[in-house]
Coordinates of C-alpha atoms (C1' of nucleotides) in Angstrom, one line a residue:
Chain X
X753 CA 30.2 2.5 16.1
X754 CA 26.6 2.7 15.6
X755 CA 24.3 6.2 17.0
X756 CA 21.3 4.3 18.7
X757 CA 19.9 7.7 17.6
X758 CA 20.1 6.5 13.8
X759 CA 17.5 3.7 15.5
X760 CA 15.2 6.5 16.2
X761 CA 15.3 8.6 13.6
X762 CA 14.4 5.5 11.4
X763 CA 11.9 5.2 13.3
X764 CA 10.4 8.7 12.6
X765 CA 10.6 8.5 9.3
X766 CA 8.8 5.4 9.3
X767 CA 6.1 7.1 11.2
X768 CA 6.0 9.6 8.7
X769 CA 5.6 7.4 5.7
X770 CA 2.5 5.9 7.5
X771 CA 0.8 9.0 8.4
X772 CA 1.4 10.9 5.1
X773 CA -0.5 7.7 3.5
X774 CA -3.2 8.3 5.5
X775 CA -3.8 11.8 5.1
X776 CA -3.4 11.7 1.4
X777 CA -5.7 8.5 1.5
X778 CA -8.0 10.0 3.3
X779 CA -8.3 12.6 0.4
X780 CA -8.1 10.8 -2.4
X781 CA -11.2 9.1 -1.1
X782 CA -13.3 12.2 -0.6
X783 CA -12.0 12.7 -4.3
X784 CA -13.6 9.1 -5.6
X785 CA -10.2 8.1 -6.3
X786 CA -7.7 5.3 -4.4
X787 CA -3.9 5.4 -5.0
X788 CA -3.0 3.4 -8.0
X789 CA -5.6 5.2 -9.9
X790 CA -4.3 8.8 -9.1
X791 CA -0.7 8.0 -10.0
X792 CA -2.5 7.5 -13.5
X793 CA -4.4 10.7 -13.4
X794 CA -1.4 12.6 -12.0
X795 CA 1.2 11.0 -14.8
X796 CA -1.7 11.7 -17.9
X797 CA -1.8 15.2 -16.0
X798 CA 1.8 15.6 -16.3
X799 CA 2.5 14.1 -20.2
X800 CA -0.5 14.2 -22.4
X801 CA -2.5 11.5 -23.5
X802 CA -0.3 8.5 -22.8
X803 CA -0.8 4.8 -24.3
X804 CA -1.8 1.8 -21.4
X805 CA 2.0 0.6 -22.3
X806 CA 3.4 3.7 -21.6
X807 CA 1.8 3.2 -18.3
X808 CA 2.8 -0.1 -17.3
X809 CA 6.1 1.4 -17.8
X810 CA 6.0 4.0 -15.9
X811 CA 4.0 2.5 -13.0
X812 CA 6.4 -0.4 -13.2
X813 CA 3.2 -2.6 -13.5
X814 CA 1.9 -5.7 -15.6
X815 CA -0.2 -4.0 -18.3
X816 CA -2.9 -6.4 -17.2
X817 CA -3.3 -4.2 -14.4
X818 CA -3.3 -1.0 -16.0
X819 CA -6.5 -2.1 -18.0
X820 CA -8.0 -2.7 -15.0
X821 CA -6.8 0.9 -13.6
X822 CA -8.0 2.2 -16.7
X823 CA -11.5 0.3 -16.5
X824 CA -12.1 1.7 -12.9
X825 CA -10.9 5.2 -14.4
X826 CA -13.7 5.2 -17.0
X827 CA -16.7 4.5 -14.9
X828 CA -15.9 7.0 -12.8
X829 CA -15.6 9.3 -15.6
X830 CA -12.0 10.6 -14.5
X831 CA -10.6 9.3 -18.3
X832 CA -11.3 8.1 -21.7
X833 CA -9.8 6.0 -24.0
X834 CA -9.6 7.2 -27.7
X835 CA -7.9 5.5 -30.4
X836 CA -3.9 6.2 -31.1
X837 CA -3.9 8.3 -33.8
X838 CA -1.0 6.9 -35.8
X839 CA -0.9 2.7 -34.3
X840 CA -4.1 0.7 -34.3
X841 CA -3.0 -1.8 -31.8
X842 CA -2.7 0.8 -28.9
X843 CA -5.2 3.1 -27.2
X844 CA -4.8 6.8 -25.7
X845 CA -5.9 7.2 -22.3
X846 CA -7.2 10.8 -21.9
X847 CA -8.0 13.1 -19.0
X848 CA -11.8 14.0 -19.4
X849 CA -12.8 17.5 -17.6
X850 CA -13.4 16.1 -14.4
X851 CA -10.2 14.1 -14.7
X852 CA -8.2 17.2 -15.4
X853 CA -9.5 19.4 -12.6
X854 CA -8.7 16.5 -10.1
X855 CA -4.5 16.7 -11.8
X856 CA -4.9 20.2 -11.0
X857 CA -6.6 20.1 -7.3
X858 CA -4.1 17.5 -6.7
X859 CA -1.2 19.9 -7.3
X860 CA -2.9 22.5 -5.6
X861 CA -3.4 19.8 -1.9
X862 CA 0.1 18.7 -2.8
X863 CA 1.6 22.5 -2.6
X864 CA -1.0 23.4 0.7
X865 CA 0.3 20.1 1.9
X866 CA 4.1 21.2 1.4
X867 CA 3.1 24.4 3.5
X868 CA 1.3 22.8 6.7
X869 CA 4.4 21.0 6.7
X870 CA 7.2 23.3 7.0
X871 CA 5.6 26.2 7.3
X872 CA 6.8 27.2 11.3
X873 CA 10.2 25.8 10.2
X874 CA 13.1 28.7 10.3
X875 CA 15.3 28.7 6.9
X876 CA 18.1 27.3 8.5
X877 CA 16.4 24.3 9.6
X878 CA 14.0 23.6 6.7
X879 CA 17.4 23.6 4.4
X880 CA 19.6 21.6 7.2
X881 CA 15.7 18.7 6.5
X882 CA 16.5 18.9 3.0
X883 CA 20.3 18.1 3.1
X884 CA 19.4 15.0 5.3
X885 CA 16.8 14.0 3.4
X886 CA 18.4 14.7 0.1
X887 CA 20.9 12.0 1.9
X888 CA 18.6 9.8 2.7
X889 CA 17.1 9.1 -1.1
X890 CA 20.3 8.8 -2.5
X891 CA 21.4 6.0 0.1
X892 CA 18.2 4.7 -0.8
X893 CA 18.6 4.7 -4.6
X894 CA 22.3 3.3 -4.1
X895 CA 20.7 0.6 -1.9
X896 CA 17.9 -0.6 -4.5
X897 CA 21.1 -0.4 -7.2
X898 CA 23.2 -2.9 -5.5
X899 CA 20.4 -5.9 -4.9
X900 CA 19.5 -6.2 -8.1
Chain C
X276 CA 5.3 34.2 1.6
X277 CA 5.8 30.2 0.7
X278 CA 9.2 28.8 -0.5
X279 CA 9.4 27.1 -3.4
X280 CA 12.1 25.0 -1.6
X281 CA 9.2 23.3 0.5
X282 CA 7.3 22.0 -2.2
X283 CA 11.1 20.4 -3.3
X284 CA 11.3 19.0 0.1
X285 CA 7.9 17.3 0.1
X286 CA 8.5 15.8 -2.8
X287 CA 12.1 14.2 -1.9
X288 CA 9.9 12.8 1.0
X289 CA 7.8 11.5 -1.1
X290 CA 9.9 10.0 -3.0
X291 CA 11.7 8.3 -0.1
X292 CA 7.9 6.9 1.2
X293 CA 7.9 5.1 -2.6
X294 CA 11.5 4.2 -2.4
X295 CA 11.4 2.9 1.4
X296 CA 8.3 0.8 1.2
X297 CA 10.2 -1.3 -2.4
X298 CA 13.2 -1.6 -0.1
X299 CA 11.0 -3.3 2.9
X300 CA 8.5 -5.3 0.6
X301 CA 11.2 -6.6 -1.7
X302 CA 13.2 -8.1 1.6
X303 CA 10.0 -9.3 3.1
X304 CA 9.0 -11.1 -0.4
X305 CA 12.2 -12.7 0.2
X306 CA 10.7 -13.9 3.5
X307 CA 7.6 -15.4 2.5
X308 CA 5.9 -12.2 4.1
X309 CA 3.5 -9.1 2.9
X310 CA 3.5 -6.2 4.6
X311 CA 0.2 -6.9 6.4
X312 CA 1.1 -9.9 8.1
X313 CA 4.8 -8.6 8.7
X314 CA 2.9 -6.0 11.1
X315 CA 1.0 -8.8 12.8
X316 CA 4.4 -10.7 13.4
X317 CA 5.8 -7.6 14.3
X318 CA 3.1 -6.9 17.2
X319 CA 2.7 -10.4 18.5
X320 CA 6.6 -10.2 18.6
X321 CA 6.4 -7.2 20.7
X322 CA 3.9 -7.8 22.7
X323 CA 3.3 -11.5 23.3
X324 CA -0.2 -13.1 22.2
X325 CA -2.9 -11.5 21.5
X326 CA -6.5 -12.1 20.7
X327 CA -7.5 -11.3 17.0
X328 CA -9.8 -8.9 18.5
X329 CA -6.5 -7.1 19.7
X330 CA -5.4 -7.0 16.7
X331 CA -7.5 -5.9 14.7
X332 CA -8.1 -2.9 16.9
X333 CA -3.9 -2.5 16.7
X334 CA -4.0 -2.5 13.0
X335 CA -6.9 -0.3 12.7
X336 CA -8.5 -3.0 10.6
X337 CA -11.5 -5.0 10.6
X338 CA -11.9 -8.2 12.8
X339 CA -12.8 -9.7 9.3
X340 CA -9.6 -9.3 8.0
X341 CA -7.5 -9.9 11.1
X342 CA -9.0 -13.8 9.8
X343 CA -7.6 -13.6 6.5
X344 CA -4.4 -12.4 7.9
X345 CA -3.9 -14.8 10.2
X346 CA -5.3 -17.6 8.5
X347 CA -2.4 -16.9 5.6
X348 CA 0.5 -16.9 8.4
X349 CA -0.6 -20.1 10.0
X350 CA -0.8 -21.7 6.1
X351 CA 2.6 -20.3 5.8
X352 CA 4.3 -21.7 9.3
X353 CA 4.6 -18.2 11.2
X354 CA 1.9 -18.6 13.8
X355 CA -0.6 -20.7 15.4
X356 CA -3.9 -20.7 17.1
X357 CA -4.3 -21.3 20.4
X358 CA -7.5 -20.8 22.9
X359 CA -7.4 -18.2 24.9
X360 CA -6.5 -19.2 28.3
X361 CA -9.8 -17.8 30.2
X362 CA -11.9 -16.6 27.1
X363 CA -13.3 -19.7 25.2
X364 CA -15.0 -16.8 22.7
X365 CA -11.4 -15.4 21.9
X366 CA -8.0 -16.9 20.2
X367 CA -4.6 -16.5 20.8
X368 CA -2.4 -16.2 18.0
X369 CA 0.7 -17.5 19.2
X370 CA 4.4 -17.1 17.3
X371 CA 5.9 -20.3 16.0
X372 CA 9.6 -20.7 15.9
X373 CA 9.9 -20.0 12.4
X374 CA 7.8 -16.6 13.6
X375 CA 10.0 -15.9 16.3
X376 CA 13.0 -16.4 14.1
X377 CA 11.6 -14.0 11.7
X378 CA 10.6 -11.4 13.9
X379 CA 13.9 -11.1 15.4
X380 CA 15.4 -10.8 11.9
X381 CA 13.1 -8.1 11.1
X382 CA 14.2 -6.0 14.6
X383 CA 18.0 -6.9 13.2
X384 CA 17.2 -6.0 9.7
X385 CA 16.0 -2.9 10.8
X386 CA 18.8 -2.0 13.0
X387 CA 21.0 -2.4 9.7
X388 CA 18.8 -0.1 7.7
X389 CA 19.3 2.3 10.6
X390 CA 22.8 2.1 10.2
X391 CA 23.0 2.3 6.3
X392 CA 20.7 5.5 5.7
X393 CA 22.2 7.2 8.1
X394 CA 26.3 6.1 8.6
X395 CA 27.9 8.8 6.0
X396 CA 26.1 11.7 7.8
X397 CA 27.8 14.1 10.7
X398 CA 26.6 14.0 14.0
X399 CA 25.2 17.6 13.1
X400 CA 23.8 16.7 10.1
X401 CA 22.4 13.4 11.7
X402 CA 20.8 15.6 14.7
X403 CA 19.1 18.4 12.3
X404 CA 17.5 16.0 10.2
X405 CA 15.8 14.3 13.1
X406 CA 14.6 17.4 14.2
X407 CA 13.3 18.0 11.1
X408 CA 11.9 14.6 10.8
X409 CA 10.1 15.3 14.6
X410 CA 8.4 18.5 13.0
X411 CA 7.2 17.1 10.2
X412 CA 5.4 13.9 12.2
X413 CA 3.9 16.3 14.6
X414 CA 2.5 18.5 12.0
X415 CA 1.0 15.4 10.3
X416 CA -0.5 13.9 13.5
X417 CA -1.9 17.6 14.1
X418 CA -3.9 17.7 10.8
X419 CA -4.8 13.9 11.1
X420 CA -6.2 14.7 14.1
X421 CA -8.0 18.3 13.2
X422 CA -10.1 16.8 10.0
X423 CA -11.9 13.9 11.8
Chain D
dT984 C1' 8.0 -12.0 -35.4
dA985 C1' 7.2 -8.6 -31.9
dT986 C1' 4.0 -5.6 -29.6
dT987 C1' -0.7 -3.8 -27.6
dG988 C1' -4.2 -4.8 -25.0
dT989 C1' -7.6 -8.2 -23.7
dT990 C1' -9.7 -12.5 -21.4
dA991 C1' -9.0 -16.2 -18.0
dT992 C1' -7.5 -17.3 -13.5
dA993 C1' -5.7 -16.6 -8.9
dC994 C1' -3.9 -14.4 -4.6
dT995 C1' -3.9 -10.5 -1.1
dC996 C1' -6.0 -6.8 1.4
dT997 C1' -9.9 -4.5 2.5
dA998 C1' -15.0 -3.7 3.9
dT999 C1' -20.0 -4.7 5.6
dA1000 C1' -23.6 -7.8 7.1
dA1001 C1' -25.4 -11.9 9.1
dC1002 C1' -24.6 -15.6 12.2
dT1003 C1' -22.6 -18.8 16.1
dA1004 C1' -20.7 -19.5 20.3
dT1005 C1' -19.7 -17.6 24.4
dA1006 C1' -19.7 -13.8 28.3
Chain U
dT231 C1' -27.3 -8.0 25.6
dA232 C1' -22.6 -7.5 24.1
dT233 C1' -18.4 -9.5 22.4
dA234 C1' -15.1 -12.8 19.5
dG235 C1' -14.6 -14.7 15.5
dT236 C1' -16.5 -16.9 11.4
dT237 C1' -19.1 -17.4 6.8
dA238 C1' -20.9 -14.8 2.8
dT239 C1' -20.3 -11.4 -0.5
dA240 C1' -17.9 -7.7 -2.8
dG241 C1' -14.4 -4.4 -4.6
dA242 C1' -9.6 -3.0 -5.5
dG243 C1' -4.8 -4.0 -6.7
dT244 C1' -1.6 -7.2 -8.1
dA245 C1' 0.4 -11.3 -11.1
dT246 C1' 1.1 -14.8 -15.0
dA247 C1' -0.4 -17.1 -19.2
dA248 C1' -2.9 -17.5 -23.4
dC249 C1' -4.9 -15.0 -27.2
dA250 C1' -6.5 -11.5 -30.9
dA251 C1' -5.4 -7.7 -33.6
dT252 C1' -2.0 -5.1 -35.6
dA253 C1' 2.9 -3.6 -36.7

DNA sequence: TATTGTTATACTCTATAACTATA
DNA sequence: TATAGTTATAGAGTATAACAATA
């Protein structure tokens, strides 16, 4: 019933997931920035000043810890925080200059990254990847669904 | 000379590193386990006991933190220390039944992941993916190894 | 009353450096 | 001298709970 092939291929991917930390680790660090904090930088990027809230949300994170993403953000001079222009209570977090060239390097090692990747890949094989792994997400959405 | 369709593909797989790593740390939470200490399970499971020195050098860690990681498991019932039969420098860390028990569950759990990503897709489909998959792991191990 | 962000407290993972006991 | 593991210290990410300011 079961491909012991299925075993494998799990075990690929898994592979995968560990290495493609480490290489994007490993650059973030040359970058003075860890992972948590470039999901901020790469979401401000993305959207525009955004309030620590707004964050929490969208890093699915207490905002407890988003003020101490924030605070490690500041002193390294990759954001600011400004007031909200319309509610008192909240704060803007901002992309200074050196925060918004590291967005746009990012995209740039993200896109380079895409091209090391797949780049000796024939067509029909890069689009018969993306099928699977178009597959594979959507099992994986279904599956965090159901155990909620 | 790029295609567009990579930089789509990199980020499904992206997106299925986030989604995988909620699907495995919510079932371990369930377990009493983090990820860290799952991989120590998972190793003295596989390979029988080992010295902390072992595994620090497995985990790519420091021996400093192989303590911490160890000390939590045996506070939490899944293994013990024991001297090292011929070494009185060195410990063992030995599985408990309640480790044993959990690092077969994890091999079984696995198995059923296996089976659930993959089970909807053709043998075709199933066999182009993995050669995708293969690719993409050698091309990461290639440029992990080029930028030391 | 409800929301935003903070302080207080605590746990986990990680590191380096100094030290003890043994090889 | 070198190695195995610990204590000491520190930083990052994470959480809950209590609280202040504002809506």
């Amino acid at each position: 019933m079961k491909r012991p092939h299925d075993q494998e291929t799990l075990d690929v991917l898994l592979e995968i997931t560990v290495l493609l930390g480490e290489d994007m680790e490993r650059d973030l660090a040359r970058r003075g920035l860890t992972r948590s904090r470039t999901t901020v930088v790469w979401l401000v990027g993305a959207q525009g000043p955004m309030t620590q809230r707004a964050l929490a949300d969208a890093l699915k994170v207490s905002p407890r810890n988003v003020t101490g993403l924030v605070d490690g953000l500041v002193e390294t001079g990759f954001v600011r925080r400004e007031p909200h222009p319309t509610d008192r209570r909240a704060t803007h977090v901002v992309l200074t200059d050196r925060g918004a060239e590291a967005a746009r390097d990012l995209q740039l090692a993200n896109a380079e990254l895409a091209g090391q990747l797949f780049e000796n890949l024939p067509d029909r094989r890069s689009q018969a990847l993306r099928w699977g792994l178009e597959h594979v997400r959507d099992r994986l959405r279904e599956l965090l669904a159901e155990e909620t």
